[in-house]
Amino acid sequence: MASLLRSIVAGPRLRHPEAGLDLCYVTDNIIATSGPSSTYPQRAYRNPTDALVKFLDYKHGDKWAIWEFRAEGTGYPDSEVYNRIHHYPWPDHHPPPFALIPNIMASARDWLKDPEAKERVLVVHCKAGKGRSGTVACSYLISEEGWTVEDALARFTARRMRNGFGAGVSIPSQLRWIGYVDWWTKHGKIYVERQIEVLEVHVWGLRDGVKVGVEGYVEEGKVIKTFHTFTRDERMVMDPTAEGSTKPASASDHLNERTLPLAQGTAQSISSTTTKSSSGPGGSAVIFRPSEPIILPTSDINIDFERRNKATYGFTMVTSVAHVWFNTFFESQHSSTSQPDAISSPTDPTPTITDPNNLPESGVFEIDWDAMDGIKGSVRKGIRALDRLAVVWRAVPNQGSNIKIITEPAFGEPVPESKPADWTKANSNSEKNLGLRTESPTSEAVSRASSMVDMKDQAIKPHDEGDSDSEAGVRPHGPEGEEHIPHIPPTKQPTVSPPSFSTSTPTTASTSKNINNLTVNSPSPTVNLGIEMTHSPAHSPGMVRDVGLGKVAGIVDAMRAEKEDERHVPG
């Protein structure tokens, strides 16, 4: 029964024909897998933790370790993987706080490139083993192995995705972060974290009923906090014919003489565009200026949009959801949106890293609606809410000790690690989606170019998701790129017990595979790693056998939301 449920949830994904596990070898020493689970009902249709451990033990002995990135919780205790795990969690469908990247890269490098690290493998997982895992896997190949951005992304897609199901890493902000990693690698691996003030948010073609929020990371990146939601009083319509409009100051009013040419040029374009198209197709050109300073603790900034239309009986209809992440340190050095391909490697000669003690103090980030992130990382945003966005920012003056110069730890240096999320909370759900919502009594305080969520509950939100995630189309691969992972009996593994075998009648056919110039005869896919008969220590040995119709019904109910969202998975 559990095997049937996993097959149903897998949908278009090709499961491992021998082990039944959803994993792939990105390279011969990097494994990407969907997040395992030790609790029901998820355990019945996801990778059981003990089955994954048994597979890794059988294939790699004690030479494997896990890097996990789930701010929503892993779904299993560390003890079930021998405490051989490193935690760097951040919310699903979002890029990582960049301050985590140097530590993730250093810890992975130390594990794989230690002089005693022969045959070690790195196991990365988030929930689907796709967006967050792909971001880290590609970042490692770029920063530690010298791969180009294009080659790293292509490899991950080829190994993780089935043909016709799109890219392995597809979320625009995550792709932007991989471009940042490429720039960081080529410029000395120096990153500077500063407090940032958002001065203005310029929006062209803004439709009615759009809420505009400024968000950032807190709690080591595990939580996304809404620092400000703009209200009617903070809005200025740039159309001079509109009632109550005010001639806005250009963005350059906030950019001093040390601003980069990029930011200066952008500010001029903002000013000139105001007069030419003050009312974009279908909406107004608007400037939002906060009544109080908006100070974010890090250089990672998210601008969030949600559009609501009035419905009856105290409800509102959410018709648009979109957001965009950017990092002011990298945007002040090299714009990710000024090139035809924002993730391409720079073709100009590598410049010298800007003095970290003398960085540009302000800048402008611009992006079009079509390039923003959609619902759960997909391209689906709902009805168009705006045409273009520009964010004017500056570093908070006189920060002193609040400025952090972050470098990648060298070999032998201690590598900081994040505090793990509560593993038992892996299935909470608070991510935005389209549909009916209860109207908040405070929504009148938000401008016509805004709509209000229940701010009491949403000021700090973990941005978790249901059990849906972008899993459609992923597939397992072996270290040589083969469609499944052949089981090669280890020559010397006295401490590792062999896997259990299927109780079904075995076939006599065998296959011969050539791996690393060694011809190995292995049985046809009748080997079973004991997934159906293995269990978490937290459960009784007969739990799977005792799953009755009532439990199956509960499992199916838990799967319905997931299957519904998978219809909208980004291609």
PDB file of C-alpha atoms in Angstrom, residues 174-386:
ATOM      1  CA  GLN A 174      17.224  31.682  -6.950  1.00  0.00           C
ATOM      2  CA  LEU A 175      18.762  32.041 -10.413  1.00  0.00           C
ATOM      3  CA  ARG A 176      19.728  35.610  -9.511  1.00  0.00           C
ATOM      4  CA  TRP A 177      21.488  34.277  -6.397  1.00  0.00           C
ATOM      5  CA  ILE A 178      23.442  31.751  -8.458  1.00  0.00           C
ATOM      6  CA  GLY A 179      24.603  34.684 -10.572  1.00  0.00           C
ATOM      7  CA  TYR A 180      25.654  36.424  -7.353  1.00  0.00           C
ATOM      8  CA  VAL A 181      27.662  33.327  -6.374  1.00  0.00           C
ATOM      9  CA  ASP A 182      29.459  33.468  -9.716  1.00  0.00           C
ATOM     10  CA  TRP A 183      30.371  37.137  -9.158  1.00  0.00           C
ATOM     11  CA  TRP A 184      31.372  36.425  -5.536  1.00  0.00           C
ATOM     12  CA  THR A 185      33.649  33.596  -6.672  1.00  0.00           C
ATOM     13  CA  LYS A 186      35.388  35.748  -9.272  1.00  0.00           C
ATOM     14  CA  HIS A 187      35.942  38.657  -6.892  1.00  0.00           C
ATOM     15  CA  GLY A 188      37.748  37.160  -3.940  1.00  0.00           C
ATOM     16  CA  LYS A 189      34.777  35.548  -2.145  1.00  0.00           C
ATOM     17  CA  ILE A 190      34.205  38.658  -0.049  1.00  0.00           C
ATOM     18  CA  TYR A 191      30.695  39.623   1.030  1.00  0.00           C
ATOM     19  CA  VAL A 192      29.660  42.643   3.094  1.00  0.00           C
ATOM     20  CA  GLU A 193      26.485  42.610   5.177  1.00  0.00           C
ATOM     21  CA  ARG A 194      25.018  46.021   6.023  1.00  0.00           C
ATOM     22  CA  GLN A 195      21.794  47.458   7.345  1.00  0.00           C
ATOM     23  CA  ILE A 196      19.826  48.872   4.420  1.00  0.00           C
ATOM     24  CA  GLU A 197      17.166  51.577   4.289  1.00  0.00           C
ATOM     25  CA  VAL A 198      14.500  51.446   1.588  1.00  0.00           C
ATOM     26  CA  LEU A 199      13.884  55.065   0.594  1.00  0.00           C
ATOM     27  CA  GLU A 200      11.282  54.746  -2.153  1.00  0.00           C
ATOM     28  CA  VAL A 201       9.456  52.152  -4.204  1.00  0.00           C
ATOM     29  CA  HIS A 202       8.545  53.290  -7.735  1.00  0.00           C
ATOM     30  CA  VAL A 203       5.847  51.321  -9.547  1.00  0.00           C
ATOM     31  CA  TRP A 204       4.621  51.775 -13.115  1.00  0.00           C
ATOM     32  CA  GLY A 205       1.265  50.500 -14.328  1.00  0.00           C
ATOM     33  CA  LEU A 206       0.045  49.839 -10.800  1.00  0.00           C
ATOM     34  CA  ARG A 207      -3.493  48.466 -10.701  1.00  0.00           C
ATOM     35  CA  ASP A 208      -6.022  49.126  -7.960  1.00  0.00           C
ATOM     36  CA  GLY A 209      -6.034  47.104  -4.769  1.00  0.00           C
ATOM     37  CA  VAL A 210      -2.370  46.097  -4.677  1.00  0.00           C
ATOM     38  CA  LYS A 211      -0.618  45.721  -1.350  1.00  0.00           C
ATOM     39  CA  VAL A 212       3.097  46.581  -1.461  1.00  0.00           C
ATOM     40  CA  GLY A 213       5.295  45.229   1.320  1.00  0.00           C
ATOM     41  CA  VAL A 214       9.006  45.323   2.165  1.00  0.00           C
ATOM     42  CA  GLU A 215      10.387  42.127   3.668  1.00  0.00           C
ATOM     43  CA  GLY A 216      13.679  40.692   4.851  1.00  0.00           C
ATOM     44  CA  TYR A 217      15.230  37.784   6.710  1.00  0.00           C
ATOM     45  CA  VAL A 218      15.426  37.398  10.486  1.00  0.00           C
ATOM     46  CA  GLU A 219      16.328  34.503  12.808  1.00  0.00           C
ATOM     47  CA  GLU A 220      19.368  33.434  10.771  1.00  0.00           C
ATOM     48  CA  GLY A 221      17.257  33.371   7.626  1.00  0.00           C
ATOM     49  CA  LYS A 222      14.650  30.901   8.847  1.00  0.00           C
ATOM     50  CA  VAL A 223      11.906  33.541   8.945  1.00  0.00           C
ATOM     51  CA  ILE A 224      10.799  36.231   6.497  1.00  0.00           C
ATOM     52  CA  LYS A 225       9.573  39.327   8.299  1.00  0.00           C
ATOM     53  CA  THR A 226       7.365  42.059   6.861  1.00  0.00           C
ATOM     54  CA  PHE A 227       9.084  45.285   7.901  1.00  0.00           C
ATOM     55  CA  HIS A 228       6.598  47.644   6.285  1.00  0.00           C
ATOM     56  CA  THR A 229       3.349  47.652   4.315  1.00  0.00           C
ATOM     57  CA  PHE A 230       2.673  50.898   2.471  1.00  0.00           C
ATOM     58  CA  THR A 231      -0.544  52.801   3.183  1.00  0.00           C
ATOM     59  CA  ARG A 232      -2.617  55.319   1.252  1.00  0.00           C
ATOM     60  CA  ASP A 233      -0.905  58.239   2.978  1.00  0.00           C
ATOM     61  CA  GLU A 234       2.500  57.063   1.747  1.00  0.00           C
ATOM     62  CA  ARG A 235       1.461  56.941  -1.905  1.00  0.00           C
ATOM     63  CA  MET A 236       2.067  59.662  -4.494  1.00  0.00           C
ATOM     64  CA  VAL A 237       0.496  59.322  -7.937  1.00  0.00           C
ATOM     65  CA  MET A 238       2.928  60.471 -10.608  1.00  0.00           C
ATOM     66  CA  ASP A 239       0.220  61.273 -13.163  1.00  0.00           C
ATOM     67  CA  PRO A 240      -0.162  65.090 -12.953  1.00  0.00           C
ATOM     68  CA  THR A 241      -3.775  64.869 -14.159  1.00  0.00           C
ATOM     69  CA  ALA A 242      -4.780  62.522 -11.361  1.00  0.00           C
ATOM     70  CA  GLU A 243      -6.608  63.921  -8.365  1.00  0.00           C
ATOM     71  CA  GLY A 244      -4.387  64.475  -5.369  1.00  0.00           C
ATOM     72  CA  SER A 245      -1.197  63.831  -7.305  1.00  0.00           C
ATOM     73  CA  THR A 246       2.113  65.383  -6.372  1.00  0.00           C
ATOM     74  CA  LYS A 247       5.164  65.959  -8.533  1.00  0.00           C
ATOM     75  CA  PRO A 248       7.582  63.361  -7.189  1.00  0.00           C
ATOM     76  CA  ALA A 249      11.224  63.858  -6.557  1.00  0.00           C
ATOM     77  CA  SER A 250      13.349  61.721  -8.827  1.00  0.00           C
ATOM     78  CA  ALA A 251      15.200  58.753  -7.437  1.00  0.00           C
ATOM     79  CA  SER A 252      18.449  60.633  -7.947  1.00  0.00           C
ATOM     80  CA  ASP A 253      17.480  62.969  -5.106  1.00  0.00           C
ATOM     81  CA  HIS A 254      18.456  60.163  -2.760  1.00  0.00           C
ATOM     82  CA  LEU A 255      21.605  59.077  -4.605  1.00  0.00           C
ATOM     83  CA  ASN A 256      24.722  60.960  -3.609  1.00  0.00           C
ATOM     84  CA  GLU A 257      27.917  61.545  -5.532  1.00  0.00           C
ATOM     85  CA  ARG A 258      29.299  58.094  -4.619  1.00  0.00           C
ATOM     86  CA  THR A 259      26.473  56.233  -6.355  1.00  0.00           C
ATOM     87  CA  LEU A 260      27.517  53.884  -9.140  1.00  0.00           C
ATOM     88  CA  PRO A 261      26.926  54.938 -12.770  1.00  0.00           C
ATOM     89  CA  LEU A 262      24.415  52.099 -12.973  1.00  0.00           C
ATOM     90  CA  ALA A 263      22.305  53.576 -10.208  1.00  0.00           C
ATOM     91  CA  GLN A 264      22.662  57.101 -11.578  1.00  0.00           C
ATOM     92  CA  GLY A 265      21.546  56.007 -15.014  1.00  0.00           C
ATOM     93  CA  THR A 266      18.628  54.119 -13.563  1.00  0.00           C
ATOM     94  CA  ALA A 267      17.564  57.107 -11.523  1.00  0.00           C
ATOM     95  CA  GLN A 268      17.600  59.293 -14.642  1.00  0.00           C
ATOM     96  CA  SER A 269      15.522  56.741 -16.519  1.00  0.00           C
ATOM     97  CA  ILE A 270      13.027  56.717 -13.662  1.00  0.00           C
ATOM     98  CA  SER A 271      12.698  60.487 -13.830  1.00  0.00           C
ATOM     99  CA  SER A 272      12.327  60.614 -17.620  1.00  0.00           C
ATOM    100  CA  THR A 273       9.893  57.718 -17.708  1.00  0.00           C
ATOM    101  CA  THR A 274       7.656  59.553 -15.270  1.00  0.00           C
ATOM    102  CA  THR A 275       6.820  62.262 -17.775  1.00  0.00           C
ATOM    103  CA  LYS A 276       6.480  59.964 -20.790  1.00  0.00           C
ATOM    104  CA  SER A 277       4.306  57.216 -19.352  1.00  0.00           C
ATOM    105  CA  SER A 278       2.954  58.368 -16.051  1.00  0.00           C
ATOM    106  CA  SER A 279       0.002  56.097 -16.509  1.00  0.00           C
ATOM    107  CA  GLY A 280       1.192  52.765 -17.814  1.00  0.00           C
ATOM    108  CA  PRO A 281      -1.035  50.307 -19.625  1.00  0.00           C
ATOM    109  CA  GLY A 282      -3.895  49.655 -17.290  1.00  0.00           C
ATOM    110  CA  GLY A 283      -2.618  51.467 -14.210  1.00  0.00           C
ATOM    111  CA  SER A 284      -0.939  54.447 -12.558  1.00  0.00           C
ATOM    112  CA  ALA A 285       2.683  55.357 -12.036  1.00  0.00           C
ATOM    113  CA  VAL A 286       3.160  55.669  -8.279  1.00  0.00           C
ATOM    114  CA  ILE A 287       5.907  56.440  -5.779  1.00  0.00           C
ATOM    115  CA  PHE A 288       5.683  54.989  -2.279  1.00  0.00           C
ATOM    116  CA  ARG A 289       7.615  56.900   0.386  1.00  0.00           C
ATOM    117  CA  PRO A 290       7.504  55.528   3.924  1.00  0.00           C
ATOM    118  CA  SER A 291       6.469  57.877   6.702  1.00  0.00           C
ATOM    119  CA  GLU A 292       9.064  56.249   8.952  1.00  0.00           C
ATOM    120  CA  PRO A 293      12.445  54.826   7.883  1.00  0.00           C
ATOM    121  CA  ILE A 294      12.345  51.213   6.717  1.00  0.00           C
ATOM    122  CA  ILE A 295      15.534  49.615   8.038  1.00  0.00           C
ATOM    123  CA  LEU A 296      16.370  46.029   7.108  1.00  0.00           C
ATOM    124  CA  PRO A 297      19.024  44.166   9.123  1.00  0.00           C
ATOM    125  CA  THR A 298      20.734  42.583   6.098  1.00  0.00           C
ATOM    126  CA  SER A 299      21.434  43.298   2.440  1.00  0.00           C
ATOM    127  CA  ASP A 300      18.752  40.814   1.310  1.00  0.00           C
ATOM    128  CA  ILE A 301      15.515  42.607   0.371  1.00  0.00           C
ATOM    129  CA  ASN A 302      12.169  41.257  -0.816  1.00  0.00           C
ATOM    130  CA  ILE A 303       9.448  43.439  -2.338  1.00  0.00           C
ATOM    131  CA  ASP A 304       6.119  41.665  -2.058  1.00  0.00           C
ATOM    132  CA  PHE A 305       2.906  42.336  -3.995  1.00  0.00           C
ATOM    133  CA  GLU A 306      -0.613  41.081  -3.425  1.00  0.00           C
ATOM    134  CA  ARG A 307      -3.704  42.312  -5.255  1.00  0.00           C
ATOM    135  CA  ARG A 308      -7.201  41.962  -3.833  1.00  0.00           C
ATOM    136  CA  ASN A 309     -10.619  42.696  -5.279  1.00  0.00           C
ATOM    137  CA  LYS A 310     -13.684  43.373  -3.177  1.00  0.00           C
ATOM    138  CA  ALA A 311     -15.984  40.391  -2.809  1.00  0.00           C
ATOM    139  CA  THR A 312     -19.306  39.981  -1.024  1.00  0.00           C
ATOM    140  CA  TYR A 313     -20.155  39.056   2.550  1.00  0.00           C
ATOM    141  CA  GLY A 314     -16.922  40.305   4.114  1.00  0.00           C
ATOM    142  CA  PHE A 315     -14.574  38.476   1.756  1.00  0.00           C
ATOM    143  CA  THR A 316     -11.912  39.683  -0.634  1.00  0.00           C
ATOM    144  CA  MET A 317     -10.527  37.821  -3.635  1.00  0.00           C
ATOM    145  CA  VAL A 318      -6.736  37.576  -3.979  1.00  0.00           C
ATOM    146  CA  THR A 319      -6.124  37.824  -7.732  1.00  0.00           C
ATOM    147  CA  SER A 320      -2.361  38.507  -7.892  1.00  0.00           C
ATOM    148  CA  VAL A 321       0.669  37.350  -5.899  1.00  0.00           C
ATOM    149  CA  ALA A 322       4.293  38.156  -6.787  1.00  0.00           C
ATOM    150  CA  HIS A 323       7.594  39.116  -5.177  1.00  0.00           C
ATOM    151  CA  VAL A 324      11.242  39.705  -5.997  1.00  0.00           C
ATOM    152  CA  TRP A 325      14.428  39.260  -3.951  1.00  0.00           C
ATOM    153  CA  PHE A 326      17.655  41.170  -4.546  1.00  0.00           C
ATOM    154  CA  ASN A 327      20.872  41.768  -2.616  1.00  0.00           C
ATOM    155  CA  THR A 328      22.133  45.336  -2.395  1.00  0.00           C
ATOM    156  CA  PHE A 329      25.816  44.379  -2.043  1.00  0.00           C
ATOM    157  CA  PHE A 330      25.863  42.618  -5.401  1.00  0.00           C
ATOM    158  CA  GLU A 331      23.484  45.008  -7.146  1.00  0.00           C
ATOM    159  CA  SER A 332      25.755  47.900  -6.162  1.00  0.00           C
ATOM    160  CA  GLN A 333      28.664  46.063  -7.824  1.00  0.00           C
ATOM    161  CA  HIS A 334      27.039  44.494 -10.863  1.00  0.00           C
ATOM    162  CA  SER A 335      23.360  44.698 -11.814  1.00  0.00           C
ATOM    163  CA  SER A 336      21.715  41.309 -12.239  1.00  0.00           C
ATOM    164  CA  THR A 337      18.932  42.768 -14.397  1.00  0.00           C
ATOM    165  CA  SER A 338      20.905  45.058 -16.728  1.00  0.00           C
ATOM    166  CA  GLN A 339      22.149  42.267 -18.995  1.00  0.00           C
ATOM    167  CA  PRO A 340      20.105  40.308 -21.547  1.00  0.00           C
ATOM    168  CA  ASP A 341      20.739  37.176 -19.474  1.00  0.00           C
ATOM    169  CA  ALA A 342      20.859  37.924 -15.770  1.00  0.00           C
ATOM    170  CA  ILE A 343      22.584  34.645 -14.923  1.00  0.00           C
ATOM    171  CA  SER A 344      25.299  34.760 -17.571  1.00  0.00           C
ATOM    172  CA  SER A 345      28.900  34.932 -16.478  1.00  0.00           C
ATOM    173  CA  PRO A 346      30.445  38.375 -17.072  1.00  0.00           C
ATOM    174  CA  THR A 347      32.531  38.516 -20.234  1.00  0.00           C
ATOM    175  CA  ASP A 348      34.551  41.560 -19.200  1.00  0.00           C
ATOM    176  CA  PRO A 349      37.960  41.063 -17.572  1.00  0.00           C
ATOM    177  CA  THR A 350      37.600  40.287 -13.903  1.00  0.00           C
ATOM    178  CA  PRO A 351      37.816  43.592 -11.999  1.00  0.00           C
ATOM    179  CA  THR A 352      39.380  44.015  -8.592  1.00  0.00           C
ATOM    180  CA  ILE A 353      37.003  43.577  -5.706  1.00  0.00           C
ATOM    181  CA  THR A 354      35.652  46.862  -4.416  1.00  0.00           C
ATOM    182  CA  ASP A 355      37.192  47.899  -1.127  1.00  0.00           C
ATOM    183  CA  PRO A 356      34.764  46.438   1.442  1.00  0.00           C
ATOM    184  CA  ASN A 357      35.346  49.492   3.609  1.00  0.00           C
ATOM    185  CA  ASN A 358      34.412  51.907   0.834  1.00  0.00           C
ATOM    186  CA  LEU A 359      31.324  50.471  -0.847  1.00  0.00           C
ATOM    187  CA  PRO A 360      28.704  52.429  -2.792  1.00  0.00           C
ATOM    188  CA  GLU A 361      26.234  53.822  -0.317  1.00  0.00           C
ATOM    189  CA  SER A 362      23.076  53.742  -2.435  1.00  0.00           C
ATOM    190  CA  GLY A 363      21.531  52.348  -5.566  1.00  0.00           C
ATOM    191  CA  VAL A 364      18.420  51.428  -7.528  1.00  0.00           C
ATOM    192  CA  PHE A 365      17.107  47.971  -8.379  1.00  0.00           C
ATOM    193  CA  GLU A 366      14.711  47.613 -11.336  1.00  0.00           C
ATOM    194  CA  ILE A 367      12.684  44.700 -12.664  1.00  0.00           C
ATOM    195  CA  ASP A 368       9.633  43.982 -14.830  1.00  0.00           C
ATOM    196  CA  TRP A 369       6.518  42.163 -13.672  1.00  0.00           C
ATOM    197  CA  ASP A 370       7.162  39.197 -15.945  1.00  0.00           C
ATOM    198  CA  ALA A 371      10.590  38.578 -14.357  1.00  0.00           C
ATOM    199  CA  MET A 372       9.279  38.381 -10.779  1.00  0.00           C
ATOM    200  CA  ASP A 373       8.703  35.234  -8.724  1.00  0.00           C
ATOM    201  CA  GLY A 374       5.195  33.801  -8.725  1.00  0.00           C
ATOM    202  CA  ILE A 375       3.197  31.570  -6.399  1.00  0.00           C
ATOM    203  CA  LYS A 376       5.435  28.974  -4.739  1.00  0.00           C
ATOM    204  CA  GLY A 377       8.211  29.817  -7.156  1.00  0.00           C
ATOM    205  CA  SER A 378       6.134  29.191 -10.269  1.00  0.00           C
ATOM    206  CA  VAL A 379       5.435  31.566 -13.149  1.00  0.00           C
ATOM    207  CA  ARG A 380       1.820  31.741 -11.993  1.00  0.00           C
ATOM    208  CA  LYS A 381       1.123  35.191 -10.518  1.00  0.00           C
ATOM    209  CA  GLY A 382      -2.535  35.672 -11.343  1.00  0.00           C
ATOM    210  CA  ILE A 383      -3.804  38.839 -13.001  1.00  0.00           C
ATOM    211  CA  ARG A 384      -1.125  41.436 -13.796  1.00  0.00           C
ATOM    212  CA  ALA A 385      -0.790  43.836 -10.864  1.00  0.00           C
ATOM    213  CA  LEU A 386       1.887  46.196 -12.260  1.00  0.00           C
TER     214      LEU A 386
END
